[in-house]
Amino acid sequence: MSGIISDKAFNNVFTATKDNDTMQALVTAVYELGCLAGAIFALVFGDRTGRRWMIFSGAIVMIIGVIIQVTSFVGHIPLLQFFIGRVITGIGNGMNTSTIPTYQAECSKTSNRGLLICIEGGVIAIGTAIAYWIDFGAHYGPDDLVWRFPIAFQIVFGVIIIVGMFFLPDSPRYLISKDRIQEGEYVLAALGGYEVHDQETQIQKNLVIDSIRAYVCCLEVLPNKSVTNLDNSSGAGATTRYRDLLTGGRSQHLRRMLIGSSSQIFQQLSGCNAVIYYLPVLLKQSLHQSNDEALLIGGINMIVYAIFATFSWFFIEKIGRRKLFLGGSIIQTIAMVITFACLIPDDTQVSKGAVFGLFLYMAAFGAAWLPLPWLYPAELSPIKTRAKANAVSTCSNWLFNFTVVMITPVMIAHIGWGTYLFFAALNALFIPIIWLFYPETANRSLEEIDIIFAKGYTENISYVKASKDLPKLNDEEIEQKANEYGFGNSTEDPEKATAAEYSPSTSE
């Protein structure tokens, strides 16, 4: 939308958007409302449909929405039809963005989980660059090509998702959590390159079952809970309730959901979509560039964005989540300071420095804050609440995405450089929160992360400290620690645990 929202060809069909910042913002941001609705749908139905069918369905919904958008014509209430199409496309995207990181996290090995989800983030940047350059090329074509083709091109990627997911299995952790043990074993074996009955496959299966048991052990009201007894009362098949997201205890469901959601909120409040969605508009209004120059600079900036988005592919496990979060926030703060400082004099030559600030911001964002908020919530939550917690995180992302997309053009029109000062201040505020509350999860299995939170709760220490103090564990050691903290194979009947153990921890 960034390259077409203020284009004459688009404004001639959707006349209400012509020279109207608020309407342009609404046409753009209504997509985020659809994404929010899709994320809520995944929150409600994600555990019933499974990861595979949710992604498959999301792609189909996106394609339907795109078709509705591009068939809008003058004389047939085009703006209303376009609004409806964008909302429907957003619903499909919300379903996918809530589910794909969870699916990847549950199918990945400890050694490459961060890499694979960061590749997803990098592909988002590459997709953004493709969109910018399609906008740029279509801008020189006939009026219908200017806006219909860039929007319609989304169908290509939707088809790829549909075809790809048709041949892929559901996640092994999801299958085991739904009592489909044999199917889960088969997928675990296939992903690991082992036979189903190999010791390695069986250890991985038992670790997943222990993780499910940890969830069951930490339910608030166990006597009334219906649990399918599998593999020594594993708890596979237990239904996840919404209120389970609000519990504490050894699993720390609420804390983990809040930390994951905060990373998604911070991603949006950092100002990323103020730049991505409106960069050509910002260049024209703040730097007085022509439309062609603004599109060209925007396209080059997206190439820089895509290049730096590959940074995390090589360093995510070496540097770790915390350092990337902190480093990205610091550089983004500096970039926004440069941007607003260069705009204060209202001098054309000095204002060119703001372009450097925006380029620096997109480079830092691509390297750190683009992939991490999709990775962190997906790996942070325990298996039984992972789909719901990740959907809540995605809902937070799209809600604040909508807010930023709506307010940015209005802020630019009324307070100018103050817009970038606002985002600089927010980026600076992220740093102490990350330092105090974000534990390191690099090179940890999903089951090991359960141990980190059990350790922090049981020993009443900071969860950041717990992640630092806990040595790297192998599969056997994870099982031993699970027993030590009360949710392994040898744990006693969880119904005998005291009620006090299930109350939320007050430790920081």
Coordinates of C-alpha atoms in Angstrom, one line a residue:
M1 CA 0.0 0.0 0.0
S2 CA 2.9 2.4 0.7
G3 CA 3.6 2.9 -3.0
I4 CA 0.0 3.2 -4.2
I5 CA -2.0 4.9 -1.4
S6 CA -1.2 8.4 -2.6
D7 CA -0.9 7.6 -6.3
K8 CA -3.3 9.4 -8.7
A9 CA -4.5 6.2 -10.3
F10 CA -5.5 4.8 -7.0
N11 CA -7.1 8.1 -5.8
N12 CA -9.2 8.4 -9.0
V13 CA -10.9 5.1 -8.2
F14 CA -11.1 5.6 -4.4
T15 CA -11.7 9.4 -4.4
A16 CA -12.1 9.7 -0.6
T17 CA -8.4 8.9 -0.2
K18 CA -7.3 11.9 -2.4
D19 CA -5.3 14.4 -0.3
N20 CA -6.9 13.0 2.9
D21 CA -4.3 11.7 5.4
T22 CA -6.9 10.2 7.7
M23 CA -8.7 8.2 5.0
Q24 CA -5.4 7.0 3.5
A25 CA -4.5 5.8 7.0
L26 CA -7.8 4.1 7.4
V27 CA -7.6 2.3 4.1
T28 CA -4.2 1.1 5.0
A29 CA -4.8 0.2 8.6
V30 CA -8.1 -1.6 8.2
Y31 CA -5.9 -4.5 7.0
E32 CA -4.5 -4.7 10.5
L33 CA -8.0 -5.0 12.0
G34 CA -8.5 -8.0 9.7
C35 CA -5.1 -9.4 10.9
L36 CA -6.3 -8.9 14.5
A37 CA -9.5 -10.8 13.8
G38 CA -7.5 -13.6 12.2
A39 CA -5.2 -13.8 15.2
I40 CA -8.3 -14.0 17.5
F41 CA -9.7 -16.7 15.3
A42 CA -6.4 -18.6 15.7
L43 CA -6.6 -18.0 19.5
V44 CA -10.0 -19.6 19.7
F45 CA -9.7 -22.4 17.1
G46 CA -6.0 -23.0 16.7
D47 CA -5.8 -26.0 19.1
R48 CA -8.8 -27.6 17.4
T49 CA -7.7 -27.3 13.8
G50 CA -4.0 -27.8 14.3
R51 CA -1.0 -25.9 12.9
R52 CA -1.2 -27.3 9.4
W53 CA -4.9 -26.7 8.6
M54 CA -4.8 -23.2 10.2
I55 CA -2.0 -22.2 7.8
F56 CA -3.7 -23.9 4.8
S57 CA -7.0 -22.1 5.6
G58 CA -5.3 -18.8 6.2
A59 CA -3.8 -18.8 2.7
I60 CA -7.2 -19.6 1.1
V61 CA -8.8 -16.7 3.0
M62 CA -6.1 -14.3 1.9
I63 CA -6.6 -15.2 -1.8
I64 CA -10.3 -14.6 -1.5
G65 CA -9.7 -11.2 0.1
V66 CA -7.2 -10.2 -2.7
I67 CA -9.7 -11.1 -5.4
I68 CA -12.4 -8.9 -3.7
Q69 CA -9.9 -6.0 -3.6
V70 CA -8.7 -6.1 -7.2
T71 CA -12.3 -6.4 -8.6
S72 CA -13.3 -3.0 -7.2
F73 CA -14.6 -0.7 -9.9
V74 CA -15.9 2.9 -10.1
G75 CA -19.7 3.0 -9.9
H76 CA -20.0 -0.2 -7.7
I77 CA -19.2 1.2 -4.2
P78 CA -15.4 0.5 -4.8
L79 CA -14.2 1.9 -1.5
L80 CA -16.5 -0.4 0.6
Q81 CA -15.6 -3.4 -1.5
F82 CA -11.9 -2.6 -1.1
F83 CA -12.3 -2.2 2.7
I84 CA -14.1 -5.6 2.9
G85 CA -11.4 -7.3 0.7
R86 CA -8.6 -5.8 2.9
V87 CA -10.2 -7.0 6.1
I88 CA -10.7 -10.5 4.7
T89 CA -7.0 -10.6 3.4
G90 CA -6.0 -9.5 6.9
I91 CA -8.0 -12.3 8.5
G92 CA -6.0 -14.8 6.5
N93 CA -2.7 -13.2 7.3
G94 CA -3.6 -13.0 11.0
M95 CA -4.3 -16.7 11.0
N96 CA -0.9 -17.4 9.4
T97 CA 1.2 -15.0 11.4
S98 CA -0.3 -16.5 14.6
T99 CA 0.4 -20.1 13.6
I100 CA 3.6 -20.3 11.4
P101 CA 6.1 -19.3 14.1
T102 CA 4.5 -21.9 16.4
Y103 CA 4.6 -24.5 13.7
Q104 CA 8.3 -23.7 13.0
A105 CA 9.3 -23.7 16.6
E106 CA 7.6 -27.1 17.2
C107 CA 9.2 -28.7 14.2
S108 CA 12.7 -27.3 14.7
K109 CA 15.8 -28.7 16.5
T110 CA 17.3 -26.7 19.3
S111 CA 20.4 -26.0 17.1
N112 CA 18.4 -24.4 14.3
R113 CA 15.1 -23.1 15.7
G114 CA 16.3 -19.6 16.0
L115 CA 17.8 -19.7 12.5
L116 CA 14.6 -21.0 10.9
I117 CA 12.3 -18.5 12.5
C118 CA 14.8 -15.7 11.7
I119 CA 14.8 -16.8 8.1
E120 CA 11.0 -16.3 8.2
G121 CA 11.7 -12.7 9.4
G122 CA 14.3 -12.2 6.7
V123 CA 11.8 -13.4 4.1
I124 CA 9.3 -10.9 5.4
A125 CA 11.9 -8.2 4.6
I126 CA 12.5 -9.7 1.2
G127 CA 8.8 -9.7 0.5
T128 CA 8.6 -6.1 1.6
A129 CA 11.3 -5.2 -0.9
I130 CA 9.6 -7.1 -3.7
A131 CA 6.4 -5.2 -2.9
Y132 CA 8.2 -1.8 -3.1
W133 CA 9.8 -2.6 -6.4
I134 CA 6.6 -4.0 -7.9
D135 CA 5.0 -0.7 -6.8
F136 CA 7.8 1.2 -8.5
G137 CA 7.6 -0.7 -11.8
A138 CA 3.8 -0.7 -11.9
H139 CA 3.8 3.1 -11.3
Y140 CA 4.9 3.6 -14.9
G141 CA 2.1 1.4 -16.4
P142 CA -1.6 2.0 -17.1
D143 CA -3.8 3.2 -14.3
D144 CA -5.3 -0.2 -13.5
L145 CA -1.8 -1.8 -13.4
V146 CA -0.6 0.8 -11.0
W147 CA -2.6 -0.6 -8.1
R148 CA -4.4 -3.8 -9.2
F149 CA -1.2 -5.8 -10.1
P150 CA 0.7 -5.1 -6.9
I151 CA -2.2 -6.3 -4.8
A152 CA -3.1 -9.2 -7.0
F153 CA 0.5 -10.5 -6.9
Q154 CA -0.1 -11.6 -3.3
I155 CA -2.0 -14.6 -4.8
V156 CA 1.2 -16.1 -6.0
F157 CA 2.6 -16.5 -2.5
G158 CA -0.8 -17.7 -1.2
V159 CA -0.7 -20.5 -3.8
I160 CA 2.8 -21.5 -2.7
I161 CA 1.6 -21.8 0.9
I162 CA -1.3 -23.9 0.0
V163 CA 0.7 -26.3 -2.2
G164 CA 3.5 -26.5 0.3
M165 CA 1.3 -27.2 3.4
F166 CA -0.6 -29.9 1.5
F167 CA 2.6 -32.0 1.5
L168 CA 3.7 -31.2 5.1
P169 CA 2.7 -33.0 8.3
D170 CA 1.4 -31.3 11.4
S171 CA 3.8 -30.5 14.2
P172 CA 4.9 -33.5 16.3
R173 CA 4.4 -31.7 19.6
Y174 CA 0.8 -30.7 18.5
L175 CA 0.1 -34.3 17.5
I176 CA 1.4 -35.8 20.8
S177 CA -0.5 -33.1 22.8
K178 CA -3.7 -34.3 21.1
D179 CA -3.2 -38.0 22.0
R180 CA -2.0 -38.9 18.5
I181 CA 1.2 -40.4 19.9
Q182 CA 2.0 -42.7 16.9
E183 CA 1.7 -39.9 14.4
G184 CA 3.8 -37.6 16.6
E185 CA 6.5 -40.3 16.9
Y186 CA 6.6 -40.7 13.1
V187 CA 7.0 -37.0 12.5
L188 CA 9.7 -36.7 15.2
A189 CA 11.6 -39.6 13.6
A190 CA 11.3 -38.0 10.1
L191 CA 12.5 -34.6 11.3
G192 CA 15.4 -36.1 13.2
G193 CA 16.4 -38.6 10.5
Y194 CA 15.9 -41.6 12.9
E195 CA 13.7 -44.7 13.0
V196 CA 10.5 -44.5 15.0
H197 CA 11.8 -47.0 17.6
D198 CA 15.3 -45.5 18.0
Q199 CA 16.3 -44.3 21.4
E200 CA 16.7 -40.7 20.2
T201 CA 13.1 -40.6 18.9
Q202 CA 11.7 -42.1 22.1
I203 CA 13.7 -39.6 24.3
Q204 CA 12.3 -36.7 22.2
K205 CA 8.8 -38.1 22.6
N206 CA 9.2 -38.5 26.4
L207 CA 10.5 -34.9 26.7
V208 CA 7.4 -33.7 24.9
I209 CA 5.2 -35.7 27.2
D210 CA 7.1 -34.3 30.3
S211 CA 6.4 -30.8 28.9
I212 CA 2.7 -31.6 28.7
R213 CA 2.8 -33.0 32.2
A214 CA 4.3 -29.8 33.5
Y215 CA 1.2 -28.0 32.2
V216 CA -1.1 -30.5 33.8
C217 CA 0.8 -30.3 37.1
C218 CA 0.3 -26.5 37.2
L219 CA -3.4 -26.3 36.5
E220 CA -5.3 -24.3 39.1
V221 CA -8.1 -26.8 39.7
L222 CA -6.8 -30.3 39.1
P223 CA -9.6 -32.5 40.6
N224 CA -12.2 -31.3 38.0
K225 CA -9.8 -31.6 35.1
S226 CA -10.4 -34.3 32.6
V227 CA -7.0 -35.7 31.4
T228 CA -6.4 -38.6 29.1
N229 CA -3.9 -40.9 30.9
L230 CA -1.1 -41.8 28.4
D231 CA 2.5 -42.9 29.0
N232 CA 2.5 -42.7 32.8
S233 CA -0.2 -39.9 33.1
S234 CA 1.4 -37.7 30.6
G235 CA -1.7 -35.5 30.3
A236 CA -1.7 -35.6 26.5
G237 CA -5.2 -34.8 25.3
A238 CA -5.9 -32.3 28.1
T239 CA -7.9 -29.3 26.9
T240 CA -6.2 -25.9 27.3
R241 CA -8.5 -23.4 28.9
Y242 CA -8.2 -19.6 28.4
R243 CA -7.8 -19.0 32.1
D244 CA -4.8 -21.4 32.0
L245 CA -2.9 -18.5 30.3
L246 CA -3.3 -16.5 33.6
T247 CA -1.7 -19.0 35.9
G248 CA 1.8 -18.9 37.5
G249 CA 3.4 -21.8 39.4
R250 CA 6.3 -23.7 37.9
S251 CA 5.1 -23.2 34.4
Q252 CA 4.6 -19.4 34.7
H253 CA 2.1 -19.2 31.9
L254 CA 1.1 -15.6 32.5
R255 CA 4.6 -14.3 32.8
R256 CA 5.7 -16.1 29.6
M257 CA 2.7 -14.8 27.7
L258 CA 3.3 -11.2 28.9
I259 CA 7.0 -11.3 27.9
G260 CA 6.2 -12.7 24.5
S261 CA 3.4 -10.2 23.9
S262 CA 5.5 -7.3 25.0
S263 CA 8.1 -8.1 22.4
Q264 CA 5.4 -7.9 19.7
I265 CA 4.0 -4.6 21.1
F266 CA 7.5 -3.1 21.3
Q267 CA 8.1 -4.1 17.6
Q268 CA 5.2 -1.9 16.5
L269 CA 5.8 0.9 18.9
S270 CA 9.4 1.2 17.7
G271 CA 8.0 2.9 14.6
C272 CA 8.7 0.2 12.0
N273 CA 5.5 0.5 10.2
A274 CA 5.6 4.3 10.4
V275 CA 8.6 3.8 8.1
I276 CA 7.6 0.7 6.1
Y277 CA 4.0 1.7 5.3
Y278 CA 4.6 5.4 4.8
L279 CA 8.2 5.9 3.7
P280 CA 7.3 7.4 0.3
V281 CA 4.7 9.6 2.0
L282 CA 7.2 10.7 4.6
L283 CA 9.8 11.5 2.0
K284 CA 7.4 13.6 0.0
Q285 CA 6.0 15.5 3.0
S286 CA 9.0 15.7 5.3
L287 CA 11.8 15.9 2.7
H288 CA 9.8 17.4 -0.2
Q289 CA 10.8 14.6 -2.7
S290 CA 9.0 14.0 -5.9
N291 CA 6.8 10.9 -6.2
D292 CA 9.3 9.1 -8.4
E293 CA 12.2 10.0 -6.1
A294 CA 10.3 8.9 -3.0
L295 CA 9.4 5.5 -4.6
L296 CA 13.1 5.0 -5.7
I297 CA 14.5 5.9 -2.3
G298 CA 11.9 3.8 -0.6
G299 CA 12.8 0.8 -2.8
I300 CA 16.5 1.2 -2.1
N301 CA 15.8 1.4 1.6
M302 CA 13.9 -1.8 1.4
I303 CA 16.9 -3.5 -0.2
V304 CA 19.0 -2.4 2.7
Y305 CA 16.3 -3.7 5.0
A306 CA 16.3 -7.1 3.3
I307 CA 20.1 -7.4 3.4
F308 CA 20.3 -6.6 7.1
A309 CA 17.4 -9.0 7.8
T310 CA 19.8 -11.8 6.9
F311 CA 22.2 -10.7 9.7
S312 CA 20.3 -12.7 12.4
W313 CA 20.5 -15.9 10.2
F314 CA 24.2 -16.1 11.0
F315 CA 24.4 -14.7 14.5
I316 CA 21.0 -15.4 16.3
E317 CA 22.4 -18.4 18.3
K318 CA 25.9 -16.9 18.8
I319 CA 24.8 -13.4 20.0
G320 CA 21.6 -14.6 21.7
R321 CA 18.1 -13.0 22.0
R322 CA 18.8 -10.6 24.8
K323 CA 21.8 -8.9 23.2
L324 CA 20.1 -8.6 19.8
F325 CA 17.0 -7.1 21.4
L326 CA 19.2 -4.6 23.4
G327 CA 21.5 -3.8 20.5
G328 CA 18.6 -3.2 18.1
S329 CA 16.8 -0.9 20.6
I330 CA 20.0 1.2 21.1
I331 CA 20.7 1.6 17.4
Q332 CA 17.0 2.3 16.6
T333 CA 17.0 5.0 19.3
I334 CA 20.1 6.6 17.8
A335 CA 18.5 6.4 14.3
M336 CA 15.3 8.1 15.3
V337 CA 17.3 10.9 17.1
I338 CA 19.3 11.5 13.9
T339 CA 16.1 11.7 11.9
F340 CA 14.2 14.2 14.1
A341 CA 17.4 16.3 14.7
C342 CA 18.0 16.7 11.0
L343 CA 14.3 17.7 10.4
I344 CA 14.3 20.4 13.1
P345 CA 16.1 23.2 11.1
D346 CA 13.6 22.7 8.2
D347 CA 16.5 23.0 5.7
T348 CA 16.5 20.9 2.6
Q349 CA 20.2 20.0 2.8
V350 CA 20.2 19.3 6.5
S351 CA 17.0 17.2 6.1
K352 CA 18.8 14.8 3.8
G353 CA 20.5 13.5 7.0
A354 CA 17.1 12.2 8.0
V355 CA 17.2 9.8 5.1
F356 CA 20.4 8.3 6.6
G357 CA 18.6 8.1 9.9
L358 CA 15.7 6.2 8.3
F359 CA 18.1 3.9 6.5
L360 CA 20.0 3.2 9.8
Y361 CA 16.7 2.5 11.5
M362 CA 15.6 0.0 8.9
A363 CA 19.0 -1.8 9.0
A364 CA 18.9 -2.1 12.8
F365 CA 15.2 -3.2 12.7
G366 CA 15.8 -5.8 10.0
A367 CA 18.8 -7.3 11.9
A368 CA 17.1 -7.5 15.3
W369 CA 13.5 -6.4 15.9
L370 CA 12.0 -7.8 12.7
P371 CA 12.6 -11.6 13.4
L372 CA 13.0 -11.7 17.2
P373 CA 9.4 -10.9 18.2
W374 CA 8.2 -13.8 16.0
L375 CA 10.8 -16.2 17.4
Y376 CA 10.6 -15.2 21.1
P377 CA 6.9 -15.8 21.9
A378 CA 6.9 -19.0 19.9
E379 CA 9.7 -20.6 21.9
L380 CA 8.9 -19.0 25.3
S381 CA 5.5 -20.6 26.1
P382 CA 5.0 -24.2 27.1
I383 CA 3.6 -26.7 24.7
K384 CA 0.0 -26.8 25.9
T385 CA -0.5 -23.0 25.9
R386 CA 1.9 -22.2 23.1
A387 CA -0.8 -21.8 20.3
K388 CA -3.0 -19.6 22.5
A389 CA -0.1 -17.6 24.0
N390 CA 1.4 -17.0 20.6
A391 CA -2.0 -16.0 19.2
V392 CA -2.3 -13.4 22.0
S393 CA 1.1 -12.1 21.1
T394 CA 0.1 -11.8 17.5
C395 CA -3.2 -10.1 18.5
S396 CA -1.1 -7.6 20.4
N397 CA 1.2 -7.1 17.3
W398 CA -1.7 -6.3 15.0
L399 CA -3.6 -4.1 17.5
F400 CA -0.6 -1.9 17.9
N401 CA 0.2 -2.1 14.2
F402 CA -3.2 -0.7 13.5
T403 CA -2.7 2.1 16.1
V404 CA 0.7 3.1 14.6
V405 CA -0.5 3.0 11.0
M406 CA -3.5 5.1 11.9
I407 CA -1.7 7.8 13.9
T408 CA 1.5 8.2 11.8
P409 CA 0.2 10.3 8.9
V410 CA -1.8 12.5 11.3
M411 CA 1.3 13.0 13.5
I412 CA 3.5 13.8 10.5
A413 CA 0.9 16.4 9.3
H414 CA 0.6 18.1 12.7
I415 CA 3.9 17.7 14.7
G416 CA 6.4 16.9 11.9
W417 CA 9.7 16.0 13.4
G418 CA 8.1 15.4 16.8
T419 CA 6.8 12.1 15.3
Y420 CA 10.4 10.8 15.2
L421 CA 11.1 12.2 18.7
F422 CA 8.1 10.2 20.0
F423 CA 9.5 6.9 18.5
A424 CA 13.0 7.7 19.7
A425 CA 11.7 8.0 23.3
L426 CA 9.7 4.7 23.0
N427 CA 12.8 2.8 21.7
A428 CA 14.8 4.1 24.7
L429 CA 12.1 2.9 27.1
F430 CA 12.4 -0.7 25.8
I431 CA 16.0 -1.1 27.0
P432 CA 15.5 -1.3 30.8
I433 CA 12.5 -3.6 30.3
I434 CA 14.5 -6.0 28.2
W435 CA 17.4 -5.9 30.6
L436 CA 15.3 -6.8 33.6
F437 CA 12.7 -9.2 32.3
Y438 CA 13.8 -11.0 29.1
P439 CA 15.6 -14.3 29.8
E440 CA 18.0 -15.7 27.3
T441 CA 16.7 -18.7 25.4
A442 CA 19.3 -19.2 22.7
N443 CA 20.6 -22.8 22.3
R444 CA 17.8 -24.1 24.6
S445 CA 15.3 -26.8 23.7
L446 CA 11.7 -25.9 24.2
E447 CA 11.6 -28.3 27.1
E448 CA 14.7 -26.7 28.6
I449 CA 13.0 -23.3 28.6
D450 CA 10.3 -24.9 30.8
I451 CA 13.1 -25.8 33.2
I452 CA 14.3 -22.2 33.3
F453 CA 11.0 -20.9 34.5
A454 CA 10.5 -23.8 36.9
K455 CA 14.0 -23.0 38.4
G456 CA 13.2 -19.2 38.7
Y457 CA 9.9 -19.9 40.4
T458 CA 11.1 -22.7 42.7
E459 CA 14.3 -20.9 43.8
N460 CA 12.6 -17.5 43.9
I461 CA 15.2 -15.8 41.7
S462 CA 15.0 -13.6 38.7
Y463 CA 14.2 -15.5 35.5
V464 CA 17.0 -13.7 33.7
K465 CA 19.3 -15.1 36.4
A466 CA 17.8 -18.5 36.2
S467 CA 18.6 -18.6 32.4
K468 CA 22.2 -17.6 33.1
D469 CA 22.7 -20.0 36.0
L470 CA 21.2 -23.1 34.3
P471 CA 23.9 -25.0 32.4
K472 CA 23.2 -26.4 28.9
L473 CA 21.4 -29.7 29.4
N474 CA 21.3 -32.8 27.3
D475 CA 18.1 -34.8 26.9
E476 CA 18.7 -37.1 29.9
E477 CA 19.6 -34.1 32.2
I478 CA 16.4 -32.4 31.1
E479 CA 14.4 -35.4 32.3
Q480 CA 16.3 -35.4 35.6
K481 CA 15.6 -31.7 36.1
A482 CA 11.9 -32.2 35.2
N483 CA 11.8 -34.8 38.0
E484 CA 13.6 -32.4 40.3
Y485 CA 11.1 -29.6 39.7
G486 CA 8.1 -32.0 39.9
F487 CA 6.9 -32.7 36.4
G488 CA 8.9 -35.5 35.1
N489 CA 8.2 -39.3 34.8
S490 CA 8.8 -39.9 38.4
T491 CA 6.7 -37.1 39.7
E492 CA 4.0 -37.9 42.3
D493 CA 0.3 -37.5 41.6
P494 CA -0.1 -33.8 40.8
E495 CA -3.4 -33.7 42.7
K496 CA -1.5 -34.1 45.9
A497 CA 0.4 -30.9 45.4
T498 CA -0.5 -28.0 47.7
A499 CA -2.6 -25.1 46.4
A500 CA 0.1 -22.6 47.3
E501 CA 2.4 -24.1 44.7
Y502 CA 0.0 -23.1 41.9
S503 CA -0.2 -19.4 42.8
P504 CA 1.6 -16.9 40.5
S505 CA 5.2 -16.2 41.6
T506 CA 5.9 -12.7 42.9
S507 CA 9.6 -13.0 42.3
E508 CA 11.2 -10.8 39.7

